[in-house]
Structures are given as C-alpha cells and as structure tokens.
Amino acid sequence: MVSINLGVAMALFLGIHDMGGPISEESIQNSWSSYKKACGNHNCQPLHAHVGAEHGKAFCITEAQSVQDVQAAHDEAKVPVKEVIPVKDLK
C-alpha cells in the first residue's frame, strides 16, 4: 500500500522490537506514546503497534517515505528497534 501525503508517496514499514525478555505493558505504552510524538518530526504516521509483552516482542506499522525516517523517529523517541523493513498490506 502506498498513499500520498502532501503530494509525497508514503510506504508502509514494519518495526521489529526485541526487548530481550518480558516487559510491562505500561512501559510499552509509554514507548508507543513517545514514538508517536517523535513521528511528527520525521514525516511518519504511526498506524498500529502489536505487542507480546510476556515475550518481550513488539511490532509497529508506520507510514513513511523511507526506512531512515522511521529509524530516526525511533532514535528520537529512544525506542530501540532491531530492524525496520518495508511491507505491503494484504487485503
């Protein structure tokens, strides 16, 4: 899926997070809130987050122009991301 944001093509990206063990849902919620705020500074639109707190895993879907924009938003929010990959939405 590619959408248009102010005339610029936007793509979907999956952020893969591995916290190395269980993490509280409160901590994940705080990280998600920080990330959403940082996205505004990097022309990104956070869409969804999926978490397995008991497994220390989280996955976020972000609309952006590039992997670098998504990485920069994670860096600003101080939310470590193992990998950011472009993905497509299947219907």
PDB file of N, CA and C in Angstrom:
ATOM      1  N   MET A   1       0.843  -1.179   0.000  1.00  0.00           N
ATOM      2  CA  MET A   1       0.000   0.000   0.000  1.00  0.00           C
ATOM      3  C   MET A   1       0.881   1.233   0.000  1.00  0.00           C
ATOM      4  N   VAL A   2       0.613   2.125  -0.895  1.00  0.00           N
ATOM      5  CA  VAL A   2       1.307   3.403  -0.944  1.00  0.00           C
ATOM      6  C   VAL A   2       0.240   4.475  -0.950  1.00  0.00           C
ATOM      7  N   SER A   3       0.344   5.419  -0.024  1.00  0.00           N
ATOM      8  CA  SER A   3      -0.599   6.522  -0.010  1.00  0.00           C
ATOM      9  C   SER A   3       0.157   7.815  -0.306  1.00  0.00           C
ATOM     10  N   ILE A   4      -0.587   8.879  -0.454  1.00  0.00           N
ATOM     11  CA  ILE A   4       0.005  10.169  -0.771  1.00  0.00           C
ATOM     12  C   ILE A   4      -0.212  11.097   0.412  1.00  0.00           C
ATOM     13  N   ASN A   5       0.857  11.718   0.884  1.00  0.00           N
ATOM     14  CA  ASN A   5       0.806  12.664   1.984  1.00  0.00           C
ATOM     15  C   ASN A   5       1.408  13.967   1.482  1.00  0.00           C
ATOM     16  N   LEU A   6       0.565  14.965   1.247  1.00  0.00           N
ATOM     17  CA  LEU A   6       1.010  16.256   0.727  1.00  0.00           C
ATOM     18  C   LEU A   6       1.808  16.099  -0.565  1.00  0.00           C
ATOM     19  N   GLY A   7       1.336  15.199  -1.441  1.00  0.00           N
ATOM     20  CA  GLY A   7       1.959  15.014  -2.732  1.00  0.00           C
ATOM     21  C   GLY A   7       3.171  14.103  -2.737  1.00  0.00           C
ATOM     22  N   VAL A   8       3.525  13.523  -1.586  1.00  0.00           N
ATOM     23  CA  VAL A   8       4.697  12.656  -1.486  1.00  0.00           C
ATOM     24  C   VAL A   8       4.222  11.224  -1.231  1.00  0.00           C
ATOM     25  N   ALA A   9       4.750  10.274  -1.999  1.00  0.00           N
ATOM     26  CA  ALA A   9       4.371   8.872  -1.817  1.00  0.00           C
ATOM     27  C   ALA A   9       4.874   8.368  -0.473  1.00  0.00           C
ATOM     28  N   MET A  10       3.996   7.686   0.233  1.00  0.00           N
ATOM     29  CA  MET A  10       4.327   7.114   1.536  1.00  0.00           C
ATOM     30  C   MET A  10       4.173   5.597   1.430  1.00  0.00           C
ATOM     31  N   ALA A  11       5.047   4.873   2.089  1.00  0.00           N
ATOM     32  CA  ALA A  11       5.014   3.413   2.092  1.00  0.00           C
ATOM     33  C   ALA A  11       4.830   2.924   3.527  1.00  0.00           C
ATOM     34  N   LEU A  12       4.571   1.626   3.672  1.00  0.00           N
ATOM     35  CA  LEU A  12       4.420   1.018   4.994  1.00  0.00           C
ATOM     36  C   LEU A  12       5.723   0.354   5.422  1.00  0.00           C
ATOM     37  N   PHE A  13       6.028   0.484   6.718  1.00  0.00           N
ATOM     38  CA  PHE A  13       7.225  -0.118   7.280  1.00  0.00           C
ATOM     39  C   PHE A  13       6.881  -0.845   8.572  1.00  0.00           C
ATOM     40  N   LEU A  14       7.520  -1.986   8.781  1.00  0.00           N
ATOM     41  CA  LEU A  14       7.353  -2.772   9.999  1.00  0.00           C
ATOM     42  C   LEU A  14       8.592  -2.591  10.857  1.00  0.00           C
ATOM     43  N   GLY A  15       8.383  -2.116  12.078  1.00  0.00           N
ATOM     44  CA  GLY A  15       9.458  -2.029  13.059  1.00  0.00           C
ATOM     45  C   GLY A  15       9.421  -3.266  13.931  1.00  0.00           C
ATOM     46  N   ILE A  16      10.554  -3.946  14.036  1.00  0.00           N
ATOM     47  CA  ILE A  16      10.647  -5.174  14.817  1.00  0.00           C
ATOM     48  C   ILE A  16      11.445  -4.864  16.088  1.00  0.00           C
ATOM     49  N   HIS A  17      10.814  -5.108  17.231  1.00  0.00           N
ATOM     50  CA  HIS A  17      11.417  -4.797  18.526  1.00  0.00           C
ATOM     51  C   HIS A  17      11.585  -6.076  19.332  1.00  0.00           C
ATOM     52  N   ASP A  18      12.755  -6.257  19.915  1.00  0.00           N
ATOM     53  CA  ASP A  18      13.024  -7.403  20.788  1.00  0.00           C
ATOM     54  C   ASP A  18      13.659  -6.861  22.056  1.00  0.00           C
ATOM     55  N   MET A  19      12.889  -6.875  23.147  1.00  0.00           N
ATOM     56  CA  MET A  19      13.355  -6.309  24.403  1.00  0.00           C
ATOM     57  C   MET A  19      14.189  -7.304  25.223  1.00  0.00           C
ATOM     58  N   GLY A  20      14.360  -8.511  24.722  1.00  0.00           N
ATOM     59  CA  GLY A  20      15.208  -9.478  25.401  1.00  0.00           C
ATOM     60  C   GLY A  20      14.551 -10.196  26.569  1.00  0.00           C
ATOM     61  N   GLY A  21      13.279  -9.985  26.763  1.00  0.00           N
ATOM     62  CA  GLY A  21      12.558 -10.644  27.851  1.00  0.00           C
ATOM     63  C   GLY A  21      11.285  -9.884  28.148  1.00  0.00           C
ATOM     64  N   PRO A  22      10.507 -10.385  29.101  1.00  0.00           N
ATOM     65  CA  PRO A  22       9.221  -9.755  29.416  1.00  0.00           C
ATOM     66  C   PRO A  22       9.373  -8.266  29.742  1.00  0.00           C
ATOM     67  N   ILE A  23       8.350  -7.509  29.379  1.00  0.00           N
ATOM     68  CA  ILE A  23       8.325  -6.068  29.643  1.00  0.00           C
ATOM     69  C   ILE A  23       6.894  -5.690  30.016  1.00  0.00           C
ATOM     70  N   SER A  24       6.747  -4.698  30.846  1.00  0.00           N
ATOM     71  CA  SER A  24       5.406  -4.309  31.284  1.00  0.00           C
ATOM     72  C   SER A  24       4.648  -3.617  30.150  1.00  0.00           C
ATOM     73  N   GLU A  25       3.345  -3.807  30.161  1.00  0.00           N
ATOM     74  CA  GLU A  25       2.520  -3.128  29.155  1.00  0.00           C
ATOM     75  C   GLU A  25       2.576  -1.617  29.344  1.00  0.00           C
ATOM     76  N   GLU A  26       2.750  -1.163  30.581  1.00  0.00           N
ATOM     77  CA  GLU A  26       2.882   0.273  30.843  1.00  0.00           C
ATOM     78  C   GLU A  26       4.136   0.830  30.155  1.00  0.00           C
ATOM     79  N   SER A  27       5.236   0.106  30.236  1.00  0.00           N
ATOM     80  CA  SER A  27       6.468   0.533  29.582  1.00  0.00           C
ATOM     81  C   SER A  27       6.293   0.580  28.068  1.00  0.00           C
ATOM     82  N   ILE A  28       5.631  -0.423  27.527  1.00  0.00           N
ATOM     83  CA  ILE A  28       5.381  -0.448  26.081  1.00  0.00           C
ATOM     84  C   ILE A  28       4.483   0.715  25.683  1.00  0.00           C
ATOM     85  N   GLN A  29       3.443   0.989  26.467  1.00  0.00           N
ATOM     86  CA  GLN A  29       2.536   2.098  26.160  1.00  0.00           C
ATOM     87  C   GLN A  29       3.282   3.425  26.189  1.00  0.00           C
ATOM     88  N   ASN A  30       4.174   3.600  27.172  1.00  0.00           N
ATOM     89  CA  ASN A  30       4.968   4.832  27.246  1.00  0.00           C
ATOM     90  C   ASN A  30       5.875   4.977  26.026  1.00  0.00           C
ATOM     91  N   SER A  31       6.492   3.874  25.606  1.00  0.00           N
ATOM     92  CA  SER A  31       7.354   3.900  24.419  1.00  0.00           C
ATOM     93  C   SER A  31       6.549   4.239  23.169  1.00  0.00           C
ATOM     94  N   TRP A  32       5.364   3.644  23.030  1.00  0.00           N
ATOM     95  CA  TRP A  32       4.494   3.908  21.879  1.00  0.00           C
ATOM     96  C   TRP A  32       4.096   5.383  21.843  1.00  0.00           C
ATOM     97  N   SER A  33       3.760   5.937  22.995  1.00  0.00           N
ATOM     98  CA  SER A  33       3.389   7.358  23.061  1.00  0.00           C
ATOM     99  C   SER A  33       4.562   8.253  22.650  1.00  0.00           C
ATOM    100  N   SER A  34       5.756   7.939  23.124  1.00  0.00           N
ATOM    101  CA  SER A  34       6.948   8.711  22.764  1.00  0.00           C
ATOM    102  C   SER A  34       7.236   8.598  21.272  1.00  0.00           C
ATOM    103  N   TYR A  35       7.074   7.400  20.745  1.00  0.00           N
ATOM    104  CA  TYR A  35       7.322   7.181  19.321  1.00  0.00           C
ATOM    105  C   TYR A  35       6.323   7.960  18.467  1.00  0.00           C
ATOM    106  N   LYS A  36       5.052   7.922  18.829  1.00  0.00           N
ATOM    107  CA  LYS A  36       4.037   8.653  18.062  1.00  0.00           C
ATOM    108  C   LYS A  36       4.360  10.142  18.023  1.00  0.00           C
ATOM    109  N   LYS A  37       4.808  10.674  19.144  1.00  0.00           N
ATOM    110  CA  LYS A  37       5.163  12.092  19.199  1.00  0.00           C
ATOM    111  C   LYS A  37       6.362  12.379  18.292  1.00  0.00           C
ATOM    112  N   ALA A  38       7.383  11.538  18.356  1.00  0.00           N
ATOM    113  CA  ALA A  38       8.592  11.733  17.539  1.00  0.00           C
ATOM    114  C   ALA A  38       8.296  11.612  16.049  1.00  0.00           C
ATOM    115  N   CYS A  39       7.330  10.786  15.683  1.00  0.00           N
ATOM    116  CA  CYS A  39       6.995  10.605  14.265  1.00  0.00           C
ATOM    117  C   CYS A  39       6.630  11.924  13.595  1.00  0.00           C
ATOM    118  N   GLY A  40       6.021  12.816  14.333  1.00  0.00           N
ATOM    119  CA  GLY A  40       5.641  14.110  13.789  1.00  0.00           C
ATOM    120  C   GLY A  40       6.826  14.933  13.317  1.00  0.00           C
ATOM    121  N   ASN A  41       8.007  14.668  13.859  1.00  0.00           N
ATOM    122  CA  ASN A  41       9.214  15.398  13.475  1.00  0.00           C
ATOM    123  C   ASN A  41       9.953  14.752  12.307  1.00  0.00           C
ATOM    124  N   HIS A  42       9.453  13.595  11.844  1.00  0.00           N
ATOM    125  CA  HIS A  42      10.170  12.851  10.802  1.00  0.00           C
ATOM    126  C   HIS A  42       9.257  12.430   9.652  1.00  0.00           C
ATOM    127  N   ASN A  43       8.142  13.139   9.475  1.00  0.00           N
ATOM    128  CA  ASN A  43       7.205  12.877   8.383  1.00  0.00           C
ATOM    129  C   ASN A  43       6.754  11.416   8.358  1.00  0.00           C
ATOM    130  N   CYS A  44       6.465  10.882   9.544  1.00  0.00           N
ATOM    131  CA  CYS A  44       5.989   9.500   9.687  1.00  0.00           C
ATOM    132  C   CYS A  44       4.595   9.513  10.308  1.00  0.00           C
ATOM    133  N   GLN A  45       3.825   8.505   9.988  1.00  0.00           N
ATOM    134  CA  GLN A  45       2.498   8.339  10.582  1.00  0.00           C
ATOM    135  C   GLN A  45       2.432   6.953  11.213  1.00  0.00           C
ATOM    136  N   PRO A  46       2.517   6.867  12.554  1.00  0.00           N
ATOM    137  CA  PRO A  46       2.400   5.564  13.200  1.00  0.00           C
ATOM    138  C   PRO A  46       0.959   5.068  13.101  1.00  0.00           C
ATOM    139  N   LEU A  47       0.770   3.835  12.664  1.00  0.00           N
ATOM    140  CA  LEU A  47      -0.578   3.312  12.446  1.00  0.00           C
ATOM    141  C   LEU A  47      -1.008   2.302  13.498  1.00  0.00           C
ATOM    142  N   HIS A  48      -0.156   1.338  13.809  1.00  0.00           N
ATOM    143  CA  HIS A  48      -0.519   0.258  14.732  1.00  0.00           C
ATOM    144  C   HIS A  48       0.711  -0.219  15.480  1.00  0.00           C
ATOM    145  N   ALA A  49       0.461  -0.768  16.659  1.00  0.00           N
ATOM    146  CA  ALA A  49       1.515  -1.494  17.381  1.00  0.00           C
ATOM    147  C   ALA A  49       0.895  -2.797  17.870  1.00  0.00           C
ATOM    148  N   HIS A  50       1.659  -3.852  17.757  1.00  0.00           N
ATOM    149  CA  HIS A  50       1.234  -5.172  18.233  1.00  0.00           C
ATOM    150  C   HIS A  50       2.303  -5.644  19.200  1.00  0.00           C
ATOM    151  N   VAL A  51       1.884  -6.090  20.374  1.00  0.00           N
ATOM    152  CA  VAL A  51       2.862  -6.442  21.409  1.00  0.00           C
ATOM    153  C   VAL A  51       2.610  -7.828  21.974  1.00  0.00           C
ATOM    154  N   GLY A  52       3.674  -8.444  22.373  1.00  0.00           N
ATOM    155  CA  GLY A  52       3.666  -9.677  23.160  1.00  0.00           C
ATOM    156  C   GLY A  52       4.524  -9.391  24.376  1.00  0.00           C
ATOM    157  N   ALA A  53       3.976  -8.631  25.326  1.00  0.00           N
ATOM    158  CA  ALA A  53       4.743  -8.141  26.480  1.00  0.00           C
ATOM    159  C   ALA A  53       5.430  -9.274  27.233  1.00  0.00           C
ATOM    160  N   GLU A  54       4.722 -10.390  27.388  1.00  0.00           N
ATOM    161  CA  GLU A  54       5.292 -11.512  28.138  1.00  0.00           C
ATOM    162  C   GLU A  54       6.457 -12.163  27.404  1.00  0.00           C
ATOM    163  N   HIS A  55       6.558 -11.916  26.104  1.00  0.00           N
ATOM    164  CA  HIS A  55       7.657 -12.449  25.293  1.00  0.00           C
ATOM    165  C   HIS A  55       8.711 -11.393  24.980  1.00  0.00           C
ATOM    166  N   GLY A  56       8.450 -10.141  25.382  1.00  0.00           N
ATOM    167  CA  GLY A  56       9.396  -9.070  25.114  1.00  0.00           C
ATOM    168  C   GLY A  56       9.499  -8.697  23.647  1.00  0.00           C
ATOM    169  N   LYS A  57       8.393  -8.826  22.922  1.00  0.00           N
ATOM    170  CA  LYS A  57       8.378  -8.529  21.480  1.00  0.00           C
ATOM    171  C   LYS A  57       7.319  -7.459  21.185  1.00  0.00           C
ATOM    172  N   ALA A  58       7.634  -6.612  20.224  1.00  0.00           N
ATOM    173  CA  ALA A  58       6.661  -5.628  19.759  1.00  0.00           C
ATOM    174  C   ALA A  58       6.919  -5.373  18.275  1.00  0.00           C
ATOM    175  N   PHE A  59       5.853  -5.029  17.577  1.00  0.00           N
ATOM    176  CA  PHE A  59       5.916  -4.763  16.144  1.00  0.00           C
ATOM    177  C   PHE A  59       5.077  -3.524  15.883  1.00  0.00           C
ATOM    178  N   CYS A  60       5.625  -2.586  15.136  1.00  0.00           N
ATOM    179  CA  CYS A  60       4.858  -1.383  14.822  1.00  0.00           C
ATOM    180  C   CYS A  60       4.788  -1.208  13.307  1.00  0.00           C
ATOM    181  N   ILE A  61       3.674  -0.670  12.879  1.00  0.00           N
ATOM    182  CA  ILE A  61       3.465  -0.357  11.470  1.00  0.00           C
ATOM    183  C   ILE A  61       3.423   1.162  11.354  1.00  0.00           C
ATOM    184  N   THR A  62       4.275   1.684  10.470  1.00  0.00           N
ATOM    185  CA  THR A  62       4.388   3.126  10.286  1.00  0.00           C
ATOM    186  C   THR A  62       4.357   3.449   8.799  1.00  0.00           C
ATOM    187  N   GLU A  63       3.659   4.510   8.469  1.00  0.00           N
ATOM    188  CA  GLU A  63       3.646   5.022   7.111  1.00  0.00           C
ATOM    189  C   GLU A  63       4.702   6.122   7.032  1.00  0.00           C
ATOM    190  N   ALA A  64       5.590   6.026   6.056  1.00  0.00           N
ATOM    191  CA  ALA A  64       6.681   6.998   5.930  1.00  0.00           C
ATOM    192  C   ALA A  64       7.242   6.961   4.514  1.00  0.00           C
ATOM    193  N   GLN A  65       8.194   7.846   4.247  1.00  0.00           N
ATOM    194  CA  GLN A  65       8.854   7.879   2.946  1.00  0.00           C
ATOM    195  C   GLN A  65      10.018   6.904   2.873  1.00  0.00           C
ATOM    196  N   SER A  66      10.655   6.619   4.036  1.00  0.00           N
ATOM    197  CA  SER A  66      11.859   5.794   3.993  1.00  0.00           C
ATOM    198  C   SER A  66      12.105   5.076   5.314  1.00  0.00           C
ATOM    199  N   VAL A  67      12.922   4.038   5.234  1.00  0.00           N
ATOM    200  CA  VAL A  67      13.383   3.334   6.430  1.00  0.00           C
ATOM    201  C   VAL A  67      14.097   4.319   7.348  1.00  0.00           C
ATOM    202  N   GLN A  68      14.880   5.217   6.766  1.00  0.00           N
ATOM    203  CA  GLN A  68      15.647   6.172   7.554  1.00  0.00           C
ATOM    204  C   GLN A  68      14.755   7.086   8.380  1.00  0.00           C
ATOM    205  N   ASP A  69      13.619   7.504   7.826  1.00  0.00           N
ATOM    206  CA  ASP A  69      12.685   8.344   8.582  1.00  0.00           C
ATOM    207  C   ASP A  69      12.122   7.587   9.775  1.00  0.00           C
ATOM    208  N   VAL A  70      11.768   6.332   9.566  1.00  0.00           N
ATOM    209  CA  VAL A  70      11.220   5.509  10.650  1.00  0.00           C
ATOM    210  C   VAL A  70      12.290   5.280  11.722  1.00  0.00           C
ATOM    211  N   GLN A  71      13.513   4.991  11.301  1.00  0.00           N
ATOM    212  CA  GLN A  71      14.618   4.789  12.243  1.00  0.00           C
ATOM    213  C   GLN A  71      14.881   6.064  13.051  1.00  0.00           C
ATOM    214  N   ALA A  72      14.858   7.208  12.380  1.00  0.00           N
ATOM    215  CA  ALA A  72      15.108   8.482  13.056  1.00  0.00           C
ATOM    216  C   ALA A  72      14.044   8.763  14.124  1.00  0.00           C
ATOM    217  N   ALA A  73      12.788   8.441  13.828  1.00  0.00           N
ATOM    218  CA  ALA A  73      11.725   8.638  14.817  1.00  0.00           C
ATOM    219  C   ALA A  73      11.940   7.722  16.024  1.00  0.00           C
ATOM    220  N   HIS A  74      12.322   6.472  15.773  1.00  0.00           N
ATOM    221  CA  HIS A  74      12.625   5.555  16.885  1.00  0.00           C
ATOM    222  C   HIS A  74      13.787   6.082  17.717  1.00  0.00           C
ATOM    223  N   ASP A  75      14.826   6.569  17.042  1.00  0.00           N
ATOM    224  CA  ASP A  75      16.002   7.093  17.744  1.00  0.00           C
ATOM    225  C   ASP A  75      15.628   8.285  18.614  1.00  0.00           C
ATOM    226  N   GLU A  76      14.862   9.211  18.045  1.00  0.00           N
ATOM    227  CA  GLU A  76      14.453  10.397  18.820  1.00  0.00           C
ATOM    228  C   GLU A  76      13.641  10.004  20.042  1.00  0.00           C
ATOM    229  N   ALA A  77      12.771   9.019  19.884  1.00  0.00           N
ATOM    230  CA  ALA A  77      11.916   8.573  20.995  1.00  0.00           C
ATOM    231  C   ALA A  77      12.666   7.684  21.987  1.00  0.00           C
ATOM    232  N   LYS A  78      13.899   7.342  21.650  1.00  0.00           N
ATOM    233  CA  LYS A  78      14.702   6.425  22.478  1.00  0.00           C
ATOM    234  C   LYS A  78      14.012   5.071  22.636  1.00  0.00           C
ATOM    235  N   VAL A  79      13.458   4.601  21.504  1.00  0.00           N
ATOM    236  CA  VAL A  79      12.805   3.300  21.432  1.00  0.00           C
ATOM    237  C   VAL A  79      13.660   2.417  20.522  1.00  0.00           C
ATOM    238  N   PRO A  80      14.422   1.496  21.108  1.00  0.00           N
ATOM    239  CA  PRO A  80      15.281   0.642  20.272  1.00  0.00           C
ATOM    240  C   PRO A  80      14.455  -0.210  19.306  1.00  0.00           C
ATOM    241  N   VAL A  81      14.918  -0.271  18.077  1.00  0.00           N
ATOM    242  CA  VAL A  81      14.262  -1.092  17.065  1.00  0.00           C
ATOM    243  C   VAL A  81      15.327  -1.983  16.441  1.00  0.00           C
ATOM    244  N   LYS A  82      15.048  -3.270  16.405  1.00  0.00           N
ATOM    245  CA  LYS A  82      16.017  -4.243  15.880  1.00  0.00           C
ATOM    246  C   LYS A  82      16.158  -4.115  14.370  1.00  0.00           C
ATOM    247  N   GLU A  83      15.019  -3.916  13.700  1.00  0.00           N
ATOM    248  CA  GLU A  83      15.012  -3.845  12.243  1.00  0.00           C
ATOM    249  C   GLU A  83      13.781  -3.095  11.774  1.00  0.00           C
ATOM    250  N   VAL A  84      13.922  -2.383  10.663  1.00  0.00           N
ATOM    251  CA  VAL A  84      12.789  -1.722  10.005  1.00  0.00           C
ATOM    252  C   VAL A  84      12.784  -2.205   8.567  1.00  0.00           C
ATOM    253  N   ILE A  85      11.645  -2.785   8.147  1.00  0.00           N
ATOM    254  CA  ILE A  85      11.566  -3.317   6.792  1.00  0.00           C
ATOM    255  C   ILE A  85      10.309  -2.807   6.087  1.00  0.00           C
ATOM    256  N   PRO A  86      10.401  -2.568   4.771  1.00  0.00           N
ATOM    257  CA  PRO A  86       9.206  -2.177   4.022  1.00  0.00           C
ATOM    258  C   PRO A  86       8.276  -3.384   3.891  1.00  0.00           C
ATOM    259  N   VAL A  87       6.978  -3.134   4.024  1.00  0.00           N
ATOM    260  CA  VAL A  87       5.982  -4.209   3.925  1.00  0.00           C
ATOM    261  C   VAL A  87       4.804  -3.729   3.085  1.00  0.00           C
ATOM    262  N   LYS A  88       3.961  -4.679   2.698  1.00  0.00           N
ATOM    263  CA  LYS A  88       2.720  -4.395   1.975  1.00  0.00           C
ATOM    264  C   LYS A  88       1.548  -4.886   2.802  1.00  0.00           C
ATOM    265  N   ASP A  89       0.442  -4.204   2.690  1.00  0.00           N
ATOM    266  CA  ASP A  89      -0.791  -4.553   3.389  1.00  0.00           C
ATOM    267  C   ASP A  89      -1.595  -5.486   2.484  1.00  0.00           C
ATOM    268  N   LEU A  90      -1.875  -6.676   2.961  1.00  0.00           N
ATOM    269  CA  LEU A  90      -2.693  -7.622   2.196  1.00  0.00           C
ATOM    270  C   LEU A  90      -4.148  -7.480   2.629  1.00  0.00           C
ATOM    271  N   LYS A  91      -5.026  -7.478   1.668  1.00  0.00           N
ATOM    272  CA  LYS A  91      -6.464  -7.363   1.953  1.00  0.00           C
ATOM    273  C   LYS A  91      -7.136  -8.682   1.679  1.00  0.00           C
TER     274      LYS A  91
END
